[in-house]
XYZ file of C-alpha atoms in Angstrom:
386
model
C 103.344 90.076 73.331
C 105.864 87.794 71.561
C 104.765 85.496 68.438
C 103.966 82.584 70.399
C 102.342 83.893 72.696
C 99.970 85.469 69.946
C 99.884 81.962 68.752
C 99.145 80.705 71.551
C 96.008 83.457 72.095
C 94.872 82.917 68.593
C 94.526 79.114 68.467
C 92.936 79.124 71.978
C 90.482 81.412 70.544
C 89.940 79.690 67.311
C 88.931 76.072 69.312
C 86.922 77.419 71.340
C 84.683 79.578 69.225
C 84.331 76.667 66.669
C 84.174 73.780 69.010
C 82.378 71.538 71.599
C 84.758 71.412 74.263
C 84.069 69.658 77.584
C 81.407 66.304 76.944
C 81.697 65.924 80.532
C 82.035 68.163 83.562
C 85.694 68.794 84.714
C 84.533 69.670 88.574
C 82.657 67.789 91.612
C 79.886 67.853 92.253
C 80.485 66.009 95.330
C 82.298 68.822 96.748
C 79.993 71.652 95.095
C 77.155 70.672 96.982
C 78.499 70.250 100.298
C 80.352 73.668 99.804
C 77.263 75.407 98.716
C 75.030 73.974 100.966
C 71.776 74.405 98.627
C 68.578 74.161 100.095
C 64.854 74.625 98.447
C 64.789 77.910 98.128
C 67.645 78.592 96.723
C 68.287 80.457 92.653
C 71.231 78.691 91.020
C 73.330 81.729 88.530
C 76.371 78.685 87.142
C 78.652 78.613 84.052
C 76.973 75.590 82.041
C 80.189 73.773 80.563
C 78.955 70.133 79.969
C 75.274 70.290 81.949
C 76.457 67.524 84.083
C 76.239 69.572 87.133
C 73.464 71.576 86.580
C 71.618 68.675 86.395
C 73.279 67.491 90.099
C 72.197 69.863 91.537
C 68.896 69.920 91.327
C 68.774 66.599 93.688
C 68.771 69.435 96.335
C 65.928 70.696 95.299
C 66.827 74.155 94.690
C 63.759 77.186 93.021
C 65.874 77.196 89.585
C 69.347 77.070 87.836
C 70.335 78.983 85.339
C 73.039 77.930 83.179
C 74.987 80.743 81.712
C 77.924 80.477 78.754
C 79.691 82.361 75.769
C 79.577 79.163 73.913
C 76.237 77.940 73.021
C 77.765 74.143 71.900
C 78.012 73.558 75.214
C 73.928 74.746 75.964
C 72.795 72.809 73.270
C 74.234 69.412 74.608
C 72.863 70.717 78.403
C 69.400 71.289 76.100
C 69.601 67.803 74.633
C 69.853 65.821 78.314
C 66.976 67.918 78.951
C 65.207 67.115 76.549
C 66.144 63.295 76.776
C 65.421 63.471 80.550
C 62.005 65.316 79.280
C 60.713 62.407 77.652
C 60.696 60.338 79.831
C 63.509 57.911 78.796
C 66.431 56.309 81.504
C 67.302 53.374 78.740
C 67.946 56.564 76.256
C 69.567 58.984 78.352
C 71.849 55.968 79.753
C 72.568 54.537 76.017
C 74.072 58.595 74.720
C 75.550 59.457 78.167
C 76.275 56.188 80.001
C 77.333 54.220 77.493
C 78.328 57.110 75.166
C 77.153 56.096 71.805
C 73.391 55.154 70.093
C 73.150 52.262 67.331
C 70.766 55.211 65.428
C 71.016 58.554 66.405
C 69.360 59.715 63.838
C 66.085 58.165 64.270
C 65.400 59.287 68.278
C 67.070 62.586 67.398
C 63.628 63.962 66.224
C 62.423 63.087 69.050
C 63.558 65.665 71.370
C 64.454 68.316 68.398
C 60.690 70.201 68.870
C 62.233 70.684 72.774
C 65.756 72.603 71.894
C 65.929 75.906 70.550
C 66.922 77.079 67.415
C 70.968 77.535 67.906
C 70.865 73.758 69.395
C 68.689 72.523 67.227
C 71.255 74.254 64.155
C 74.448 72.519 65.960
C 72.729 69.142 66.408
C 71.402 68.737 62.404
C 75.157 68.994 62.065
C 75.878 66.519 64.425
C 74.225 62.958 62.756
C 77.947 60.834 63.638
C 78.257 62.833 67.392
C 76.881 58.495 68.727
C 78.154 57.108 66.169
C 80.096 54.406 67.608
C 82.031 53.993 64.435
C 85.525 55.617 64.140
C 85.956 56.513 67.425
C 83.409 54.461 69.405
C 82.320 56.613 71.825
C 80.593 60.662 72.110
C 83.274 61.320 74.983
C 86.749 61.150 72.646
C 84.552 63.867 70.300
C 85.263 67.050 71.149
C 88.058 69.153 71.646
C 88.604 67.261 75.114
C 87.880 64.190 73.277
C 89.610 64.024 70.779
C 92.784 64.618 74.262
C 91.421 61.799 74.925
C 90.575 59.583 72.058
C 94.769 60.240 71.233
C 96.226 59.366 74.623
C 94.452 56.585 74.772
C 95.012 55.375 71.049
C 98.786 56.234 71.581
C 98.511 53.788 75.078
C 96.958 50.868 72.840
C 99.763 51.046 69.848
C 102.706 52.287 71.434
C 102.328 51.884 75.215
C 100.409 48.355 75.373
C 101.484 47.484 78.597
C 100.211 50.811 79.994
C 97.016 50.382 78.939
C 96.717 47.576 81.283
C 98.462 48.945 83.547
C 95.668 50.937 83.573
C 93.051 49.305 82.946
C 94.122 47.573 86.206
C 94.701 50.460 88.697
C 91.045 51.998 87.840
C 89.720 48.597 88.953
C 91.718 48.717 91.985
C 89.648 48.175 95.716
C 92.053 49.914 97.819
C 94.313 53.018 98.500
C 96.937 50.386 98.722
C 96.722 48.562 95.960
C 96.256 52.127 94.186
C 99.113 52.827 95.253
C 101.411 49.668 94.106
C 99.773 50.072 90.773
C 100.778 53.125 90.052
C 103.860 52.769 91.076
C 104.786 50.366 88.645
C 103.072 52.699 85.600
C 104.532 55.654 86.663
C 108.180 55.653 85.937
C 106.657 54.348 82.460
C 103.980 56.930 82.264
C 106.193 60.233 81.772
C 108.660 59.944 79.548
C 110.013 63.641 77.926
C 107.772 62.597 74.869
C 104.937 63.581 77.385
C 106.033 65.688 79.198
C 106.656 67.916 76.000
C 103.737 66.932 74.611
C 101.236 68.115 78.037
C 103.394 71.649 77.541
C 102.458 72.343 73.958
C 99.682 75.306 73.532
C 97.408 73.030 70.758
C 96.933 70.261 73.006
C 96.399 72.653 76.030
C 94.034 74.614 74.020
C 91.710 71.623 73.209
C 91.196 71.079 77.194
C 90.371 74.396 78.118
C 93.759 75.749 79.096
C 93.906 79.593 78.139
C 97.706 81.227 78.553
C 96.572 82.854 81.872
C 96.220 79.734 83.427
C 99.271 78.199 82.031
C 101.177 80.840 83.712
C 99.568 80.786 87.053
C 100.817 77.558 86.845
C 104.148 78.413 86.042
C 104.809 80.952 87.971
C 103.511 79.520 91.610
C 103.981 76.160 91.477
C 107.240 73.960 92.031
C 108.791 72.452 88.668
C 105.980 73.815 86.285
C 102.941 72.677 84.670
C 104.756 68.784 84.165
C 105.521 68.796 88.224
C 101.921 69.946 88.517
C 100.021 67.752 86.339
C 102.238 64.508 87.291
C 101.679 65.330 91.229
C 97.740 65.829 90.655
C 98.182 63.028 88.974
C 99.371 60.542 91.185
C 97.648 62.370 94.508
C 94.022 61.622 92.217
C 95.583 58.557 91.874
C 96.900 57.060 94.593
C 94.354 59.435 97.837
C 91.167 58.620 96.793
C 89.526 55.624 95.492
C 89.389 55.115 92.081
C 86.245 53.042 91.922
C 84.181 55.594 92.069
C 85.738 58.704 90.238
C 83.805 58.986 86.984
C 85.491 62.271 85.759
C 88.406 59.914 84.935
C 87.292 56.388 83.908
C 85.532 57.770 81.367
C 88.593 59.075 79.245
C 89.881 55.551 79.592
C 86.806 53.899 78.086
C 85.080 56.129 76.542
C 81.611 54.887 79.091
C 80.805 55.336 82.190
C 79.808 51.871 84.651
C 76.824 51.438 86.163
C 78.018 52.163 89.668
C 80.596 54.513 88.584
C 79.171 57.599 86.569
C 77.511 61.210 87.487
C 74.791 61.070 89.517
C 72.308 62.453 86.460
C 72.841 58.758 84.268
C 71.357 56.825 87.949
C 68.185 55.950 87.370
C 67.158 55.728 90.644
C 67.234 59.948 90.015
C 65.899 59.786 86.903
C 62.081 60.414 87.976
C 63.314 63.192 90.384
C 65.487 65.332 87.517
C 62.765 64.526 85.165
C 59.983 66.752 87.007
C 62.798 69.095 87.974
C 64.192 70.036 84.725
C 62.107 73.348 83.728
C 64.052 74.306 86.584
C 66.743 75.214 84.393
C 67.264 77.055 82.240
C 69.860 78.016 79.455
C 71.293 81.451 78.702
C 74.243 81.744 75.821
C 76.136 85.303 76.567
C 78.423 86.373 78.948
C 77.538 85.584 82.797
C 77.660 89.481 82.836
C 75.034 90.426 80.566
C 73.253 87.640 81.983
C 72.997 89.466 84.858
C 72.660 92.553 83.599
C 69.351 91.632 81.912
C 68.142 89.511 85.417
C 67.683 90.734 88.607
C 67.885 88.310 91.036
C 68.156 87.922 93.783
C 70.189 85.234 93.637
C 71.768 82.913 96.044
C 74.130 80.721 94.568
C 76.823 81.183 91.794
C 79.263 78.955 90.646
C 81.848 80.620 88.493
C 84.135 77.390 87.273
C 87.320 78.920 86.497
C 86.826 81.581 84.163
C 87.673 84.509 86.530
C 91.585 82.853 85.345
C 90.942 84.487 82.157
C 89.421 87.800 82.530
C 92.226 88.748 85.428
C 94.558 88.699 83.043
C 92.361 89.750 79.832
C 89.381 91.762 80.581
C 90.732 93.152 84.234
C 87.491 96.043 83.738
C 85.701 93.353 82.864
C 85.923 91.279 86.253
C 84.989 94.347 87.962
C 81.922 94.862 86.134
C 80.729 91.105 86.450
C 81.927 91.123 90.706
C 80.139 94.206 91.119
C 77.200 92.834 89.231
C 77.171 89.731 91.159
C 77.044 91.343 94.283
C 73.997 93.454 93.149
C 72.145 90.472 92.495
C 73.466 88.594 95.464
C 70.674 87.359 98.264
C 71.105 88.054 101.684
C 73.510 84.737 103.121
C 74.267 84.314 98.943
C 77.496 82.006 98.517
C 80.003 82.032 95.207
C 82.592 78.287 94.242
C 84.824 79.187 91.468
C 88.026 77.215 91.072
C 91.391 78.179 90.235
C 94.817 76.855 87.402
C 96.409 79.727 90.512
C 97.555 78.150 94.825
C 96.023 81.335 96.004
C 93.063 83.155 94.510
C 94.216 86.838 95.163
C 93.320 88.478 92.128
C 89.816 89.325 92.569
C 88.613 93.214 93.171
C 89.681 94.812 96.187
C 85.736 95.403 96.489
C 84.770 92.137 95.986
C 86.574 91.078 98.648
C 85.944 93.024 100.758
C 82.624 91.649 101.110
C 83.205 87.845 100.958
C 83.890 85.222 104.043
C 85.593 82.788 102.989
C 84.473 79.013 104.645
C 88.788 78.380 104.392
C 88.747 75.187 106.526
C 85.541 73.414 104.414
C 87.583 74.842 101.094
C 90.919 73.142 102.146
C 89.119 70.011 103.133
C 87.147 69.305 99.808
C 90.141 70.498 98.059
C 91.878 67.835 98.857
C 88.712 65.071 98.841
C 88.302 66.491 94.796
C 88.086 63.887 91.877
C 89.169 65.775 89.722
C 91.806 66.943 91.474
C 93.287 69.866 88.312
C 93.191 72.432 90.159
C 95.577 74.987 92.391
C 92.415 76.144 94.373
C 88.728 76.680 95.234
C 86.901 79.262 96.928
C 83.649 79.020 98.360
C 82.883 82.439 100.436
C 79.399 83.982 102.107
C 78.847 87.827 99.630
C 77.257 90.359 101.335
C 74.916 92.266 99.564
C 75.483 95.043 98.111
């Protein structure tokens, strides 16, 4: 391994081992819920991320949602959201996670703290300014992904104010034709040689959760490499899908959601339902394999995000073990959903692929309509049990 690659891996490990990475989920639950066809009897296992989507899935009334993440800070974020739900205060939930700030988080935190695990208490005890409006102005401009959003926003406002105003116009567009016109004006100004260089840098990629394995997949498979991949994905999201409900990109531009452009868990009409079902969500820190070894299931739905890109490149034996456990713990007609930087998810163990019945047409349909739009492919498949 080259010195450059070793440095990339070391920096990625340092970032992911010491910080909150995702302050909002970067997968579209509208697509997920259509692909998964969740039902009231289903037991769900998923990677936690920021917890937004776990709460979204509760709207389909599953029996349980087990959230697993190796990063305890991600679980701490979900636990805080669950604590606010249980306290029955939608105004507080909106202020913290809709507006992204609270004028006195230190005052409300003691009400929430008793509902947190010991690990999560330790994390939030040390984050009294996480929701402060001073400085960066928003929780969504903090954490690793928030660092990138804040730097991009600051750079546009200070160095490229016309670009910043154009981005604002784009997010307020009401038709696809209007979006296309605005983006055609913005695109030549956006992709300068400096920005193309910045988005290739390991320091930047690690902050938004892109390991070297995913970078290698994109560079190897996508014509034009990483820069072309990012530019094409952004162009598609902004010109082929309505931006008026794209809360994923809006929150990183504004540092806040709007009432009509936000995740479902923040909508007041869903609050009572989510509060009543919050106890169905359980949080576990560790690997997915460790969770499955300790819990026999059977489980009906698995949401694996994109972590297997990294496992396939670095821990193939662990990838095989994870799939053995997923299959062993699966209920009849179980489904697994995952995303990848790869254009074709062909790196799974042969024994796992042999048990899959991919929902190819449905996956293609929802991959094209995914409002995040940053992945190379999505796989949702039925699993035959062991």
